[in-house]
PDB file of C-alpha atoms in Angstrom:
ATOM      1  CA  GLY M   1     145.005 119.124 148.951  1.00  0.00           C
ATOM      2  CA  THR M   2     144.745 115.973 147.058  1.00  0.00           C
ATOM      3  CA  PRO M   3     145.236 115.300 143.200  1.00  0.00           C
ATOM      4  CA  ASP M   4     148.311 115.852 141.442  1.00  0.00           C
ATOM      5  CA  PHE M   5     148.374 119.280 140.365  1.00  0.00           C
ATOM      6  CA  ALA M   6     148.323 120.681 144.004  1.00  0.00           C
ATOM      7  CA  CYS M   7     151.805 119.410 144.317  1.00  0.00           C
ATOM      8  CA  VAL M   8     153.138 121.786 142.132  1.00  0.00           C
ATOM      9  CA  SER M   9     152.405 124.283 144.902  1.00  0.00           C
ATOM     10  CA  LEU M  10     153.749 122.600 147.450  1.00  0.00           C
ATOM     11  CA  GLN M  11     156.956 121.782 146.487  1.00  0.00           C
ATOM     12  CA  ALA M  12     157.504 125.314 145.336  1.00  0.00           C
ATOM     13  CA  LEU M  13     156.169 125.593 149.203  1.00  0.00           C
ATOM     14  CA  LEU M  14     158.889 123.458 150.008  1.00  0.00           C
ATOM     15  CA  ASN M  15     161.884 124.752 148.209  1.00  0.00           C
ATOM     16  CA  SER M  16     160.810 128.325 149.437  1.00  0.00           C
ATOM     17  CA  THR M  17     163.449 130.073 151.898  1.00  0.00           C
ATOM     18  CA  ILE M  18     160.976 132.398 153.439  1.00  0.00           C
ATOM     19  CA  VAL M  19     157.994 129.516 154.301  1.00  0.00           C
ATOM     20  CA  ASN M  20     158.474 126.618 157.372  1.00  0.00           C
ATOM     21  CA  VAL M  21     155.827 123.897 155.963  1.00  0.00           C
ATOM     22  CA  LEU M  22     154.594 122.473 158.931  1.00  0.00           C
ATOM     23  CA  GLY M  23     152.349 119.624 157.996  1.00  0.00           C
ATOM     24  CA  VAL M  24     149.832 118.397 155.228  1.00  0.00           C
ATOM     25  CA  ALA M  25     146.449 118.050 154.975  1.00  0.00           C
ATOM     26  CA  THR M  26     144.843 115.605 152.154  1.00  0.00           C
ATOM     27  CA  GLN M  27     141.452 113.598 152.072  1.00  0.00           C
ATOM     28  CA  PRO M  28     141.287 109.786 153.517  1.00  0.00           C
ATOM     29  CA  ASP M  29     142.697 107.249 150.875  1.00  0.00           C
ATOM     30  CA  ARG M  30     140.503 105.579 148.840  1.00  0.00           C
ATOM     31  CA  PRO M  31     140.185 102.562 145.866  1.00  0.00           C
ATOM     32  CA  ALA M  32     141.837 103.023 143.053  1.00  0.00           C
ATOM     33  CA  ALA M  33     142.205 100.846 139.803  1.00  0.00           C
ATOM     34  CA  ARG M  34     140.665  97.129 139.399  1.00  0.00           C
ATOM     35  CA  GLY M  35     141.670  96.363 142.770  1.00  0.00           C
ATOM     36  CA  GLN M  36     140.008  99.207 144.266  1.00  0.00           C
ATOM     37  CA  LYS M  37     142.919  98.259 146.679  1.00  0.00           C
ATOM     38  CA  LEU M  38     143.628 101.492 149.075  1.00  0.00           C
ATOM     39  CA  SER M  39     145.577 104.019 147.431  1.00  0.00           C
ATOM     40  CA  ALA M  40     147.197 107.248 148.793  1.00  0.00           C
ATOM     41  CA  SER M  41     146.863 111.041 147.326  1.00  0.00           C
ATOM     42  CA  PRO M  42     149.721 112.744 145.352  1.00  0.00           C
ATOM     43  CA  ILE M  43     150.211 114.704 148.059  1.00  0.00           C
ATOM     44  CA  LYS M  44     150.053 112.263 150.891  1.00  0.00           C
ATOM     45  CA  LYS M  45     153.134 110.598 148.696  1.00  0.00           C
ATOM     46  CA  LEU M  46     155.124 113.940 148.450  1.00  0.00           C
ATOM     47  CA  ALA M  47     154.551 114.873 151.783  1.00  0.00           C
ATOM     48  CA  HIS M  48     155.699 111.373 152.950  1.00  0.00           C
ATOM     49  CA  SER M  49     159.309 112.202 150.940  1.00  0.00           C
ATOM     50  CA  SER M  50     159.427 115.286 152.719  1.00  0.00           C
ATOM     51  CA  SER M  51     158.922 113.755 156.266  1.00  0.00           C
ATOM     52  CA  LEU M  52     155.481 116.352 156.583  1.00  0.00           C
ATOM     53  CA  PRO M  53     153.347 115.325 159.058  1.00  0.00           C
ATOM     54  CA  ILE M  54     150.156 114.009 157.247  1.00  0.00           C
ATOM     55  CA  PHE M  55     146.516 114.224 158.634  1.00  0.00           C
ATOM     56  CA  GLN M  56     143.594 113.035 156.946  1.00  0.00           C
ATOM     57  CA  PRO M  57     140.692 114.317 158.812  1.00  0.00           C
ATOM     58  CA  LYS M  58     137.131 112.835 157.424  1.00  0.00           C
ATOM     59  CA  GLY M  59     134.736 115.378 158.960  1.00  0.00           C
ATOM     60  CA  LEU M  60     136.143 119.019 159.061  1.00  0.00           C
ATOM     61  CA  ALA M  61     132.368 120.289 159.506  1.00  0.00           C
ATOM     62  CA  SER M  62     132.757 118.973 162.705  1.00  0.00           C
ATOM     63  CA  VAL M  63     135.345 121.751 163.825  1.00  0.00           C
ATOM     64  CA  THR M  64     134.520 124.713 166.147  1.00  0.00           C
ATOM     65  CA  ILE M  65     136.419 127.535 167.323  1.00  0.00           C
ATOM     66  CA  VAL M  66     135.708 128.278 171.212  1.00  0.00           C
ATOM     67  CA  ALA M  67     137.700 131.341 173.223  1.00  0.00           C
ATOM     68  CA  GLY M  68     141.357 131.904 173.071  1.00  0.00           C
ATOM     69  CA  ASN M  69     141.018 130.964 169.025  1.00  0.00           C
ATOM     70  CA  LYS M  70     141.339 127.027 169.646  1.00  0.00           C
ATOM     71  CA  LEU M  71     139.972 124.675 167.886  1.00  0.00           C
ATOM     72  CA  GLN M  72     138.005 121.582 168.943  1.00  0.00           C
ATOM     73  CA  THR M  73     136.031 118.830 167.329  1.00  0.00           C
ATOM     74  CA  LYS M  74     134.186 115.680 168.536  1.00  0.00           C
ATOM     75  CA  ALA M  75     135.193 113.813 165.220  1.00  0.00           C
ATOM     76  CA  PRO M  76     137.699 111.359 166.098  1.00  0.00           C
ATOM     77  CA  SER M  77     139.481 111.318 162.954  1.00  0.00           C
ATOM     78  CA  VAL M  78     139.602 115.112 163.251  1.00  0.00           C
ATOM     79  CA  LYS M  79     141.075 115.433 166.676  1.00  0.00           C
ATOM     80  CA  PRO M  80     144.846 114.476 165.819  1.00  0.00           C
ATOM     81  CA  PHE M  81     144.543 117.349 163.038  1.00  0.00           C
ATOM     82  CA  VAL M  82     142.584 119.911 165.699  1.00  0.00           C
ATOM     83  CA  LYS M  83     145.500 118.843 168.037  1.00  0.00           C
ATOM     84  CA  PHE M  84     147.920 119.937 165.820  1.00  0.00           C
ATOM     85  CA  LEU M  85     147.367 123.160 164.535  1.00  0.00           C
ATOM     86  CA  ASN M  86     146.506 123.941 168.025  1.00  0.00           C
ATOM     87  CA  ASP M  87     149.911 123.311 169.309  1.00  0.00           C
ATOM     88  CA  THR M  88     151.837 124.627 166.342  1.00  0.00           C
ATOM     89  CA  LYS M  89     150.013 127.745 165.334  1.00  0.00           C
ATOM     90  CA  PRO M  90     150.653 128.418 162.365  1.00  0.00           C
ATOM     91  CA  ASP M  91     150.247 131.661 160.876  1.00  0.00           C
ATOM     92  CA  ILE M  92     148.928 130.649 157.821  1.00  0.00           C
ATOM     93  CA  GLY M  93     146.932 127.862 155.716  1.00  0.00           C
ATOM     94  CA  ILE M  94     147.257 127.210 151.971  1.00  0.00           C
ATOM     95  CA  VAL M  95     144.480 125.257 150.340  1.00  0.00           C
ATOM     96  CA  VAL M  96     144.961 123.697 146.749  1.00  0.00           C
ATOM     97  CA  ALA M  97     142.007 121.651 145.631  1.00  0.00           C
ATOM     98  CA  TYR M  98     141.258 120.351 148.884  1.00  0.00           C
ATOM     99  CA  GLY M  99     137.937 118.694 147.453  1.00  0.00           C
ATOM    100  CA  VAL M 100     135.920 119.390 150.942  1.00  0.00           C
ATOM    101  CA  ILE M 101     133.622 122.660 151.706  1.00  0.00           C
ATOM    102  CA  ILE M 102     136.711 124.343 154.741  1.00  0.00           C
ATOM    103  CA  PRO M 103     134.962 125.397 157.908  1.00  0.00           C
ATOM    104  CA  LYS M 104     134.221 128.453 159.372  1.00  0.00           C
ATOM    105  CA  ALA M 105     135.977 127.446 162.264  1.00  0.00           C
ATOM    106  CA  LEU M 106     138.929 126.795 159.985  1.00  0.00           C
ATOM    107  CA  LEU M 107     138.895 129.849 158.171  1.00  0.00           C
ATOM    108  CA  GLU M 108     139.059 132.078 161.025  1.00  0.00           C
ATOM    109  CA  PHE M 109     141.277 130.509 163.180  1.00  0.00           C
ATOM    110  CA  PHE M 110     144.793 131.660 160.934  1.00  0.00           C
ATOM    111  CA  PRO M 111     145.871 134.988 161.588  1.00  0.00           C
ATOM    112  CA  LEU M 112     146.846 135.722 158.098  1.00  0.00           C
ATOM    113  CA  GLY M 113     144.001 133.401 156.848  1.00  0.00           C
ATOM    114  CA  LEU M 114     143.789 131.086 154.115  1.00  0.00           C
ATOM    115  CA  VAL M 115     145.061 131.312 150.850  1.00  0.00           C
ATOM    116  CA  ASN M 116     143.364 129.260 148.087  1.00  0.00           C
TER     117      ASN M 116
END
């Protein structure tokens, strides 16, 4: 996710004794305020303070799935995220206000699905 209210869900997952949060994907930093300086999303700040891996992929539509349930992409900013997912093989994905349409390949990648 990206906005403030998504932090409530992430914090609940971090506090859970039955969930192991592997990492966080959030929108790329955006210009904000008067000086239009790049600003991290609230989710990125929370993930950073929790020492979680943070991914800011731009171009998720480029993600495809191949035999063996492996993700692939040609988009440079998405490659670290795809590698992380292929390496960690998470059971489930959780999305809260991400702000981008999730491609079919990601919807099908998680064995237990992607929960919004």
